[in-house]
PDB file of C-alpha atoms in Angstrom:
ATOM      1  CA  UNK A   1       9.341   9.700 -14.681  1.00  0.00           C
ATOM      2  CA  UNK A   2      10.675   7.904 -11.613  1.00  0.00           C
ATOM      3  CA  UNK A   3      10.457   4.264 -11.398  1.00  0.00           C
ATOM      4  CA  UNK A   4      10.015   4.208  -7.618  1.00  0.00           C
ATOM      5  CA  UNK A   5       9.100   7.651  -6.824  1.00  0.00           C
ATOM      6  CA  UNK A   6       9.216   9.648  -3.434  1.00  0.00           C
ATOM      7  CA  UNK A   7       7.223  12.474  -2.809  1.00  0.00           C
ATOM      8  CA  UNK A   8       9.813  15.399  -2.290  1.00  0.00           C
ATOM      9  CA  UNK A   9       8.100  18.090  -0.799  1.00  0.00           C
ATOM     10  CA  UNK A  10      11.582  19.786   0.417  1.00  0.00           C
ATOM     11  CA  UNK A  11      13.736  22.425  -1.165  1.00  0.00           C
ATOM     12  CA  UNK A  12      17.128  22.194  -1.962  1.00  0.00           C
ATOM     13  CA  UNK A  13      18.924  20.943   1.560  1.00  0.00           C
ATOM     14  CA  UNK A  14      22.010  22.704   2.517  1.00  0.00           C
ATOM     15  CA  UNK A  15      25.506  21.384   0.680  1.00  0.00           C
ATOM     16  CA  UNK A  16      23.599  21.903  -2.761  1.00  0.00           C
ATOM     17  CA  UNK A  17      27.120  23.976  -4.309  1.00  0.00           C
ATOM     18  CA  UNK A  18      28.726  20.648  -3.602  1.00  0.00           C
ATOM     19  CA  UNK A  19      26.017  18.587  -5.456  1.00  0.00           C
ATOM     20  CA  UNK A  20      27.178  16.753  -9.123  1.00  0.00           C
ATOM     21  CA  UNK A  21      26.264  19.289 -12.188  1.00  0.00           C
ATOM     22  CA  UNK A  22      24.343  18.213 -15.486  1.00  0.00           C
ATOM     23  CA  UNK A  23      24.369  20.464 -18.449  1.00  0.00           C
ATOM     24  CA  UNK A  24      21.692  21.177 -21.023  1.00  0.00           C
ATOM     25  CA  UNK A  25      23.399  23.224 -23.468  1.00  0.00           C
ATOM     26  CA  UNK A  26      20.774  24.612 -25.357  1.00  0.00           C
ATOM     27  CA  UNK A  27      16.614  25.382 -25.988  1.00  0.00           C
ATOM     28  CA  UNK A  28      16.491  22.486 -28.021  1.00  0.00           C
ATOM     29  CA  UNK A  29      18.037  19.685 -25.862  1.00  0.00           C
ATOM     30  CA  UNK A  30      15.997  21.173 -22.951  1.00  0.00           C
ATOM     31  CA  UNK A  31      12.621  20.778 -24.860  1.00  0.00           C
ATOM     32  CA  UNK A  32      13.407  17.178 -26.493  1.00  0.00           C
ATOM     33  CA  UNK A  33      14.557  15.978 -23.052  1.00  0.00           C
ATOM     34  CA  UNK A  34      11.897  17.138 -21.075  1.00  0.00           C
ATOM     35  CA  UNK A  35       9.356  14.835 -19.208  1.00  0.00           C
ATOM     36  CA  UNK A  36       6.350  15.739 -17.650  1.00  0.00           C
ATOM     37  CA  UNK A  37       5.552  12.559 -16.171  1.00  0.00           C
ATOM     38  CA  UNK A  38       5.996  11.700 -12.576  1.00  0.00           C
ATOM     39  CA  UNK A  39       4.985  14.597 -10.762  1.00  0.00           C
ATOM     40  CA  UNK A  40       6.917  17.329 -10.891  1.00  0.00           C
ATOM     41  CA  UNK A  41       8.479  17.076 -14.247  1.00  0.00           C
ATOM     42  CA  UNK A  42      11.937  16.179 -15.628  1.00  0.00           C
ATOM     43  CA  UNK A  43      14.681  16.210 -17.940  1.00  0.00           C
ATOM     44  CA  UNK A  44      16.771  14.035 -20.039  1.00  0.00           C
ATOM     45  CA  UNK A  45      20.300  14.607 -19.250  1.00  0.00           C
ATOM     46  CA  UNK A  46      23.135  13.556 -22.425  1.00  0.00           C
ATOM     47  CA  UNK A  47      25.900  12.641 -20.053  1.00  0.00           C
ATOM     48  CA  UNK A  48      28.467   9.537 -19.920  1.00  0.00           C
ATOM     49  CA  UNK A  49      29.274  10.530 -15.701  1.00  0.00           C
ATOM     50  CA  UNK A  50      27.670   7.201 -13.478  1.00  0.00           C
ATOM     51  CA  UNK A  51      25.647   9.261 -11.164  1.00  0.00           C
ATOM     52  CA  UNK A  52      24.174   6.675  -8.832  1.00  0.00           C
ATOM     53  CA  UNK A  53      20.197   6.526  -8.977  1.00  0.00           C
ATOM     54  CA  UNK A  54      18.968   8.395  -5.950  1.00  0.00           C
ATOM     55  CA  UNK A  55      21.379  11.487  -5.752  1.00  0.00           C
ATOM     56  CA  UNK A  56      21.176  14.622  -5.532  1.00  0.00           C
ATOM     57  CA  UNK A  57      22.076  17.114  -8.854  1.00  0.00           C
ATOM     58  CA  UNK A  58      21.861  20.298 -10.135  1.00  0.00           C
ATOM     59  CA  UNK A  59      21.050  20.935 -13.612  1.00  0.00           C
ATOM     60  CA  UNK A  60      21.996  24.239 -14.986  1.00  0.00           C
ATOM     61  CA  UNK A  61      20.068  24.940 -18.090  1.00  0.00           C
ATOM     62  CA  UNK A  62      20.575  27.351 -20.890  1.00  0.00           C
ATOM     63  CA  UNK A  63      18.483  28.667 -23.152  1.00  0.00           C
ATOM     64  CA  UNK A  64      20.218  30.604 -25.315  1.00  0.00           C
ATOM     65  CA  UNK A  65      23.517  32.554 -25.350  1.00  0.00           C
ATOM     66  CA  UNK A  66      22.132  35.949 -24.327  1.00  0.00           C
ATOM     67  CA  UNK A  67      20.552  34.756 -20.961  1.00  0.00           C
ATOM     68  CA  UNK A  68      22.117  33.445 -18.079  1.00  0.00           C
ATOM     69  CA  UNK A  69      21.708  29.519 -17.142  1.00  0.00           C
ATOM     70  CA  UNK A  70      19.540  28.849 -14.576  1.00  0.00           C
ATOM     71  CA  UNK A  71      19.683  25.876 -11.776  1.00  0.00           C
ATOM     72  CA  UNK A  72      17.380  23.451 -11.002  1.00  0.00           C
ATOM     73  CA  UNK A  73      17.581  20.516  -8.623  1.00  0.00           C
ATOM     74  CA  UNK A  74      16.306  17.249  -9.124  1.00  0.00           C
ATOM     75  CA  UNK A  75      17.100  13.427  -7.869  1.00  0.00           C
ATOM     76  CA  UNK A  76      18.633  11.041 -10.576  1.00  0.00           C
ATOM     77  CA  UNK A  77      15.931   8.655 -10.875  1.00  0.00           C
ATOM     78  CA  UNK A  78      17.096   6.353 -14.156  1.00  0.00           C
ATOM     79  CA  UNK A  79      20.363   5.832 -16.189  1.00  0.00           C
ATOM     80  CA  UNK A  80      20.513   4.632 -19.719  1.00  0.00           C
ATOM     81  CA  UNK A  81      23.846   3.487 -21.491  1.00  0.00           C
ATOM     82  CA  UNK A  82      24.968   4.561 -24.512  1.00  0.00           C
ATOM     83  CA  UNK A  83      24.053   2.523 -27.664  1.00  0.00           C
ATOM     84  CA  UNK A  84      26.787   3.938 -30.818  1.00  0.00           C
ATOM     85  CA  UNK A  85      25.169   1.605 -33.061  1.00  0.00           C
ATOM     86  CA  UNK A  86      21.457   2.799 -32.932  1.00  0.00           C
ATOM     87  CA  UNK A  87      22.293   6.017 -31.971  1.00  0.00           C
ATOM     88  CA  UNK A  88      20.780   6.314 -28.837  1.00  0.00           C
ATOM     89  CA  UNK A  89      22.550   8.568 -26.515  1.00  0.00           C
ATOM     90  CA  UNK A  90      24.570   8.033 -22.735  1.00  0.00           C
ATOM     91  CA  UNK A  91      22.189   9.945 -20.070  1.00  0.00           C
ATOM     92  CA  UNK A  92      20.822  10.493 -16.904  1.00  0.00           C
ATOM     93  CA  UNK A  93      17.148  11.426 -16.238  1.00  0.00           C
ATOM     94  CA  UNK A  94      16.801  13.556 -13.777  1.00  0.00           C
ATOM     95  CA  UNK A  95      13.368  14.020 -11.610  1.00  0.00           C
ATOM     96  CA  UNK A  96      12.688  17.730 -10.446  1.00  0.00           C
ATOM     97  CA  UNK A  97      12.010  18.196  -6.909  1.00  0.00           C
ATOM     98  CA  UNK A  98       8.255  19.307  -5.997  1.00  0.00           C
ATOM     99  CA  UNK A  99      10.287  22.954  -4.676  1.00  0.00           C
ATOM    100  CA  UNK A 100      11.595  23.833  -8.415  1.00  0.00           C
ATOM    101  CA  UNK A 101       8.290  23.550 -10.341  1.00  0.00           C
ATOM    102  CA  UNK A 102       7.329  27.282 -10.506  1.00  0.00           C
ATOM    103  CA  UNK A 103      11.056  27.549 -11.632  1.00  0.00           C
ATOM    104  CA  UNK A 104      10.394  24.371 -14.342  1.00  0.00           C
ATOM    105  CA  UNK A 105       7.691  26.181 -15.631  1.00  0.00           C
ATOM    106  CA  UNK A 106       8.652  29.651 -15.913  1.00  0.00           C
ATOM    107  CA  UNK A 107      11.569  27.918 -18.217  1.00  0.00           C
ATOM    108  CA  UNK A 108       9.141  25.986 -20.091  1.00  0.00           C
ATOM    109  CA  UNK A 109       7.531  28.059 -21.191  1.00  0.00           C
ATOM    110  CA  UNK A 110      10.282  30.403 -22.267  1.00  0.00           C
ATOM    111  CA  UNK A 111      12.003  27.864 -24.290  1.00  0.00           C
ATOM    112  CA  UNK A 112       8.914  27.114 -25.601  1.00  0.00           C
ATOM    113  CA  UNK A 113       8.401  30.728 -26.977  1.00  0.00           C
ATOM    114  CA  UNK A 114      11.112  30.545 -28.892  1.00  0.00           C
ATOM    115  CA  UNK A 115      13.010  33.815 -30.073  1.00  0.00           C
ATOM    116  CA  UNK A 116       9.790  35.831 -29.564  1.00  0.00           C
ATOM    117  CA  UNK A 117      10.473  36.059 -25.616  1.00  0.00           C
ATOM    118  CA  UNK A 118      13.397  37.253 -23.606  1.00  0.00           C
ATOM    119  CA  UNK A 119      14.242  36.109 -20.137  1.00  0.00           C
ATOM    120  CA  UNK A 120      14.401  39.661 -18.071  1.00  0.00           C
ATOM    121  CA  UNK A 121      17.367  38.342 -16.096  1.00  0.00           C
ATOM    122  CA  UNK A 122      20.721  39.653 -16.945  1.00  0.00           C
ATOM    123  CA  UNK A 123      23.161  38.146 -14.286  1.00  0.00           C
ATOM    124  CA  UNK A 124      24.016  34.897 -13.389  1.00  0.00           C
ATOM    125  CA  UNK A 125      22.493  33.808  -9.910  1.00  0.00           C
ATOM    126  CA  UNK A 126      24.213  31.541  -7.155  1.00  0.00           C
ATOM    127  CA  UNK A 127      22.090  28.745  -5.686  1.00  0.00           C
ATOM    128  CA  UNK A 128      22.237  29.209  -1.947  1.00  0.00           C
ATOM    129  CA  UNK A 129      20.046  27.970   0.839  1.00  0.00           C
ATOM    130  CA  UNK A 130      20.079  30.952   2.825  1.00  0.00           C
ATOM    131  CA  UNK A 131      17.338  32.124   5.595  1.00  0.00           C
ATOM    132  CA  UNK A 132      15.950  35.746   5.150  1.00  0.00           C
ATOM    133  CA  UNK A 133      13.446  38.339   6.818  1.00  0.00           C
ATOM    134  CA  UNK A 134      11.680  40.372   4.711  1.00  0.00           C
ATOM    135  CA  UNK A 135       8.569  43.142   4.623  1.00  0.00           C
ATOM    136  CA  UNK A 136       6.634  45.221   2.686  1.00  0.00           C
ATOM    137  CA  UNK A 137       8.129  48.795   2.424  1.00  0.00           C
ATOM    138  CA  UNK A 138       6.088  51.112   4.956  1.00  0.00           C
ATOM    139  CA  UNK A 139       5.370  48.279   6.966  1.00  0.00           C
ATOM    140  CA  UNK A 140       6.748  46.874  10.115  1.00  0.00           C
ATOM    141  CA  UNK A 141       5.381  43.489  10.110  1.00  0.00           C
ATOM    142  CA  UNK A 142       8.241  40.725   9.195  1.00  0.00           C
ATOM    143  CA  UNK A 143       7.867  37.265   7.494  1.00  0.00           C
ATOM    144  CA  UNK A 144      10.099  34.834   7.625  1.00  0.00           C
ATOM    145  CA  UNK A 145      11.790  33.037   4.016  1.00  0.00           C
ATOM    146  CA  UNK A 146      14.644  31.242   2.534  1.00  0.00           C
ATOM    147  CA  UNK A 147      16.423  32.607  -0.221  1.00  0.00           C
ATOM    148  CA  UNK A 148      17.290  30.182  -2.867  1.00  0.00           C
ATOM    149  CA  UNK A 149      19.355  31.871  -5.377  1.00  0.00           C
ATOM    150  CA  UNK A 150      20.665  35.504  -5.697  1.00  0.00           C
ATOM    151  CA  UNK A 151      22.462  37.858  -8.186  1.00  0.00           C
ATOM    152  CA  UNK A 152      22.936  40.946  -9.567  1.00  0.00           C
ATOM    153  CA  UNK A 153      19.522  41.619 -10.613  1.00  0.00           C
ATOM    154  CA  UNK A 154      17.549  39.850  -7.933  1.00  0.00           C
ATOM    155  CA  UNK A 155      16.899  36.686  -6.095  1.00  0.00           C
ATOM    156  CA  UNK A 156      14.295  33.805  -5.674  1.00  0.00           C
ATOM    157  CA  UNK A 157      12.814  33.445  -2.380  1.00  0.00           C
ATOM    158  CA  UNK A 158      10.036  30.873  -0.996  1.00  0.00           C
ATOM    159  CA  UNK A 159       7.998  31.956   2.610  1.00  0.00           C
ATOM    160  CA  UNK A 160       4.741  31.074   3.674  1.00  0.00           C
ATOM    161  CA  UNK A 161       3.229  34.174   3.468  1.00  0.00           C
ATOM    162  CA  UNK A 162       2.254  35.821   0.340  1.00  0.00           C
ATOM    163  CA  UNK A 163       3.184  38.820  -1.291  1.00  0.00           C
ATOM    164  CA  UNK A 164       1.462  40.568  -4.418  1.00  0.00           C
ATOM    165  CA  UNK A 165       2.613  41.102  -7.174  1.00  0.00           C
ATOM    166  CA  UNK A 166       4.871  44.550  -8.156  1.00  0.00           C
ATOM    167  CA  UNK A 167       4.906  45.156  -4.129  1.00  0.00           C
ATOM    168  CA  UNK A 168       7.866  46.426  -3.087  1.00  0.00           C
ATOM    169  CA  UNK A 169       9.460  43.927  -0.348  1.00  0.00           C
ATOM    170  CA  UNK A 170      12.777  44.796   2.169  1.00  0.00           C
ATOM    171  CA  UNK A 171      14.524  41.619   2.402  1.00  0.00           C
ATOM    172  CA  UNK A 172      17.148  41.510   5.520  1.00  0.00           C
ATOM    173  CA  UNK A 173      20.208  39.103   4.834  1.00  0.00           C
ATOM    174  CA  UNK A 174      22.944  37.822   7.206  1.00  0.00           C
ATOM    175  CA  UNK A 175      25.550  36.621   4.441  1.00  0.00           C
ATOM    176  CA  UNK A 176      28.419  34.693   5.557  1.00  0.00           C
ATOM    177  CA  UNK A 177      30.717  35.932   7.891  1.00  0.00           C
ATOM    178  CA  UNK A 178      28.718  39.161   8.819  1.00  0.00           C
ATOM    179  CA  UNK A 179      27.511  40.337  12.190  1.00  0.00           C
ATOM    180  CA  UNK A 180      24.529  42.192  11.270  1.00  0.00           C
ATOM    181  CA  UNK A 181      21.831  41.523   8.296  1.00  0.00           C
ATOM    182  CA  UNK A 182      22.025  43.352   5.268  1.00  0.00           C
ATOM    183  CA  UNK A 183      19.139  44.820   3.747  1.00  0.00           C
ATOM    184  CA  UNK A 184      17.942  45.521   0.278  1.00  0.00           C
ATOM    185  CA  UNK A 185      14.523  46.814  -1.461  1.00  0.00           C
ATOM    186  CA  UNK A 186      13.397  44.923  -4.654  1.00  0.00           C
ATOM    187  CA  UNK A 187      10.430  44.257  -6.381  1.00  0.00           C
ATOM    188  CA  UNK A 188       8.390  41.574  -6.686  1.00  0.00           C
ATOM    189  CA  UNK A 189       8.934  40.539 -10.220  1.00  0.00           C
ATOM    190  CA  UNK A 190       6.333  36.806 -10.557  1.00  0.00           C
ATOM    191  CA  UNK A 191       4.781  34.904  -7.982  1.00  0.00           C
ATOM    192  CA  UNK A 192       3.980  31.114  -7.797  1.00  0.00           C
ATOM    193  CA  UNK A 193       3.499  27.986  -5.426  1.00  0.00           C
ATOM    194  CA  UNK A 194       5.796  25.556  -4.153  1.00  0.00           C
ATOM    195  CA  UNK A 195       4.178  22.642  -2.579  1.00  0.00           C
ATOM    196  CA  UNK A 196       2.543  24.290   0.614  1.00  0.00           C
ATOM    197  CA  UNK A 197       5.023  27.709   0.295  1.00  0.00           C
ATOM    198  CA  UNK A 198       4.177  30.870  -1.731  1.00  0.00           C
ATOM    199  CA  UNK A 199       7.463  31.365  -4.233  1.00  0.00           C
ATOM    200  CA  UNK A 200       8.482  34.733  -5.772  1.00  0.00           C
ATOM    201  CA  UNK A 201      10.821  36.418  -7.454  1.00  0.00           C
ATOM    202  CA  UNK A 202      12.637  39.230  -6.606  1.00  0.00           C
ATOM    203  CA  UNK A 203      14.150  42.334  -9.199  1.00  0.00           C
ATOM    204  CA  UNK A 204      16.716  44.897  -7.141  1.00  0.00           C
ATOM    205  CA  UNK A 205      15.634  48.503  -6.568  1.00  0.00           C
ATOM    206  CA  UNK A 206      18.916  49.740  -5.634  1.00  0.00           C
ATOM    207  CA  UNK A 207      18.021  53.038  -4.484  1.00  0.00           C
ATOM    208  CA  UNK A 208      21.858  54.607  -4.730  1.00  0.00           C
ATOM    209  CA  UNK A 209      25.462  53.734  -5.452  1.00  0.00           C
ATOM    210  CA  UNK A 210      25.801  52.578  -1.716  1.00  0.00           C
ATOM    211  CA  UNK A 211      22.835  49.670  -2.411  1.00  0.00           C
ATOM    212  CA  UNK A 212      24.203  48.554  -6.191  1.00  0.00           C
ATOM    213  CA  UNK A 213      27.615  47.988  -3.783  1.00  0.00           C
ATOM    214  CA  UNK A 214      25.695  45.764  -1.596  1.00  0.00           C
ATOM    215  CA  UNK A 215      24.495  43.878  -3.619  1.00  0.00           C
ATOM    216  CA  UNK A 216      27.962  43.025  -5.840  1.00  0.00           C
ATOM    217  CA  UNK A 217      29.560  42.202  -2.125  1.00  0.00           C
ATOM    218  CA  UNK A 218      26.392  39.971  -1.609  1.00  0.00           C
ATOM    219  CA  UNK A 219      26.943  38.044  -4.258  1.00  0.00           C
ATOM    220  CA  UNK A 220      30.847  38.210  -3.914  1.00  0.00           C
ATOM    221  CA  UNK A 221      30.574  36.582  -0.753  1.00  0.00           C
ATOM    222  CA  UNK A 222      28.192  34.082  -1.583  1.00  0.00           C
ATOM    223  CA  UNK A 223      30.314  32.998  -4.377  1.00  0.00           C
ATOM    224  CA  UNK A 224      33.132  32.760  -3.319  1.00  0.00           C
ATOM    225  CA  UNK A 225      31.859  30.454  -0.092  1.00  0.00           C
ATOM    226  CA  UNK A 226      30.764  27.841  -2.535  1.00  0.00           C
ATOM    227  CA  UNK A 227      34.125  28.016  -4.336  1.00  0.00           C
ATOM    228  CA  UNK A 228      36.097  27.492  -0.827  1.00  0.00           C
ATOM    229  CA  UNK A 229      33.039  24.973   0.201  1.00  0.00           C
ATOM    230  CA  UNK A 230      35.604  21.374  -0.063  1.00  0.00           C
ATOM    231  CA  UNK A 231      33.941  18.463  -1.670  1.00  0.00           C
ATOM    232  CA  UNK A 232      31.612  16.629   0.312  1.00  0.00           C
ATOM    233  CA  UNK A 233      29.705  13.056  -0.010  1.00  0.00           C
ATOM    234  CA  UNK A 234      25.663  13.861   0.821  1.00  0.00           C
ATOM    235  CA  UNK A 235      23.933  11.729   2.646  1.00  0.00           C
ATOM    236  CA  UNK A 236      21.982   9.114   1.065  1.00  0.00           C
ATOM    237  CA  UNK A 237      18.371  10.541   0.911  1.00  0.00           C
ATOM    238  CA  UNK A 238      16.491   8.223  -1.023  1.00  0.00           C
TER     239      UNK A 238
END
């Protein structure tokens, strides 16, 4: 959908709390505004805001009142003015980055199921860009990973090595202003590609009272550093 497209390999870079937000408000505006075309897919945004071509958003999508909004990040790639007259709407179209795909498609196709499928996810997650150590339980080999967003239920992490799916995983996190890494046992819940990494998602096996409390101050921290992040102007990375 880009008129002078860049291949975007990359995930989301660091600063991404600070990036401008779109809003798709419901299944509907997410499946008339998507576009499949240049690469990795994209959506129509409805949106008066002058976002410059080139920059950095996030889109947070919902899909219906009962499931959280996800966040995906894509590079403004064409603006189109409003037109009262014949009706044609103010908007931005966004282009996904190459790193959300496995995360377009998972919420294509559950938009596109309609009211016969439920997202499993039950918590709001916070996109971070944090890096993590995991390993299978029982085993002491480590892998490296980044963590791209977390909640209450679980997290979505890219690495290049694979993992199978319903294999229980240890993933060790330093959160922000800790000494020592955390570490919590989850599931693996779907797997995917990325470009050249291995993607997966990740459902919480909290294994007493003293792991659910981890996780809530995980995610209490990690909020709360994007709401004290202070604005910042990216880089140009067009």
């Amino acid at each position: 959908m880009s008129r002078d497209r860049k291949d975007d390999t990359s995930s989301a870079p660091s600063g991404a709390a600070n990036f401008p937000e779109l809003v798709i408000k419901n299944t509907r505006e997410f499946l008339a505004g998507y576009q499949p075309s240049g690469g990795n897919g994209g959506v129509f945004c409805p949106t008066r805001r002058k976002i410059p071509v080139g920059e950095m958003v996030a889109v947070k999508v919902h899909l219906g009142r009962r499931q959280p909004p996800s966040v995906v990040y894509g590079r403004v790639a064409w603006r189109r003015p409003g037109r009262h007259i014949l009706k044609i709407r103010a908007g931005i179209g966004v282009e996904f980055l190459a790193s959300e795909r496995a995360k377009c498609d998972y919420l294509l196709n559950l938009a596109r199921a309609g009211a016969s499928a439920r997202s499993r996810r039950h918590h709001e997650r916070v996109p971070v860009e944090l890096p993590v150590s995991w390993r299978r339980v029982g085993r002491l080999e480590a892998f490296s990973g980044r963590m791209r967003d977390v909640g209450r239920g679980g997290a979505f992490v890219l690495s290049p090595a694979t993992v199978a799916m319903q294999e229980r995983v240890v993933l060790e996190i330093v959160p922000p202003g800790a000494q020592v890494p955390m570490a919590f046992i989850g599931r693996v819940a779907w797997i995917g590609r990325s470009g050249t990494e291995n993607v997966f998602g990740i459902e919480w096996r909290a294994r007493d009272a003293g792991g659910g409390r981890r996780i809530k101050e995980l995610v209490r921290r990690l909020s709360d550093l994007q709401i004290s992040l202070p604005p910042q102007k990216l880089p140009n990375q067009g």
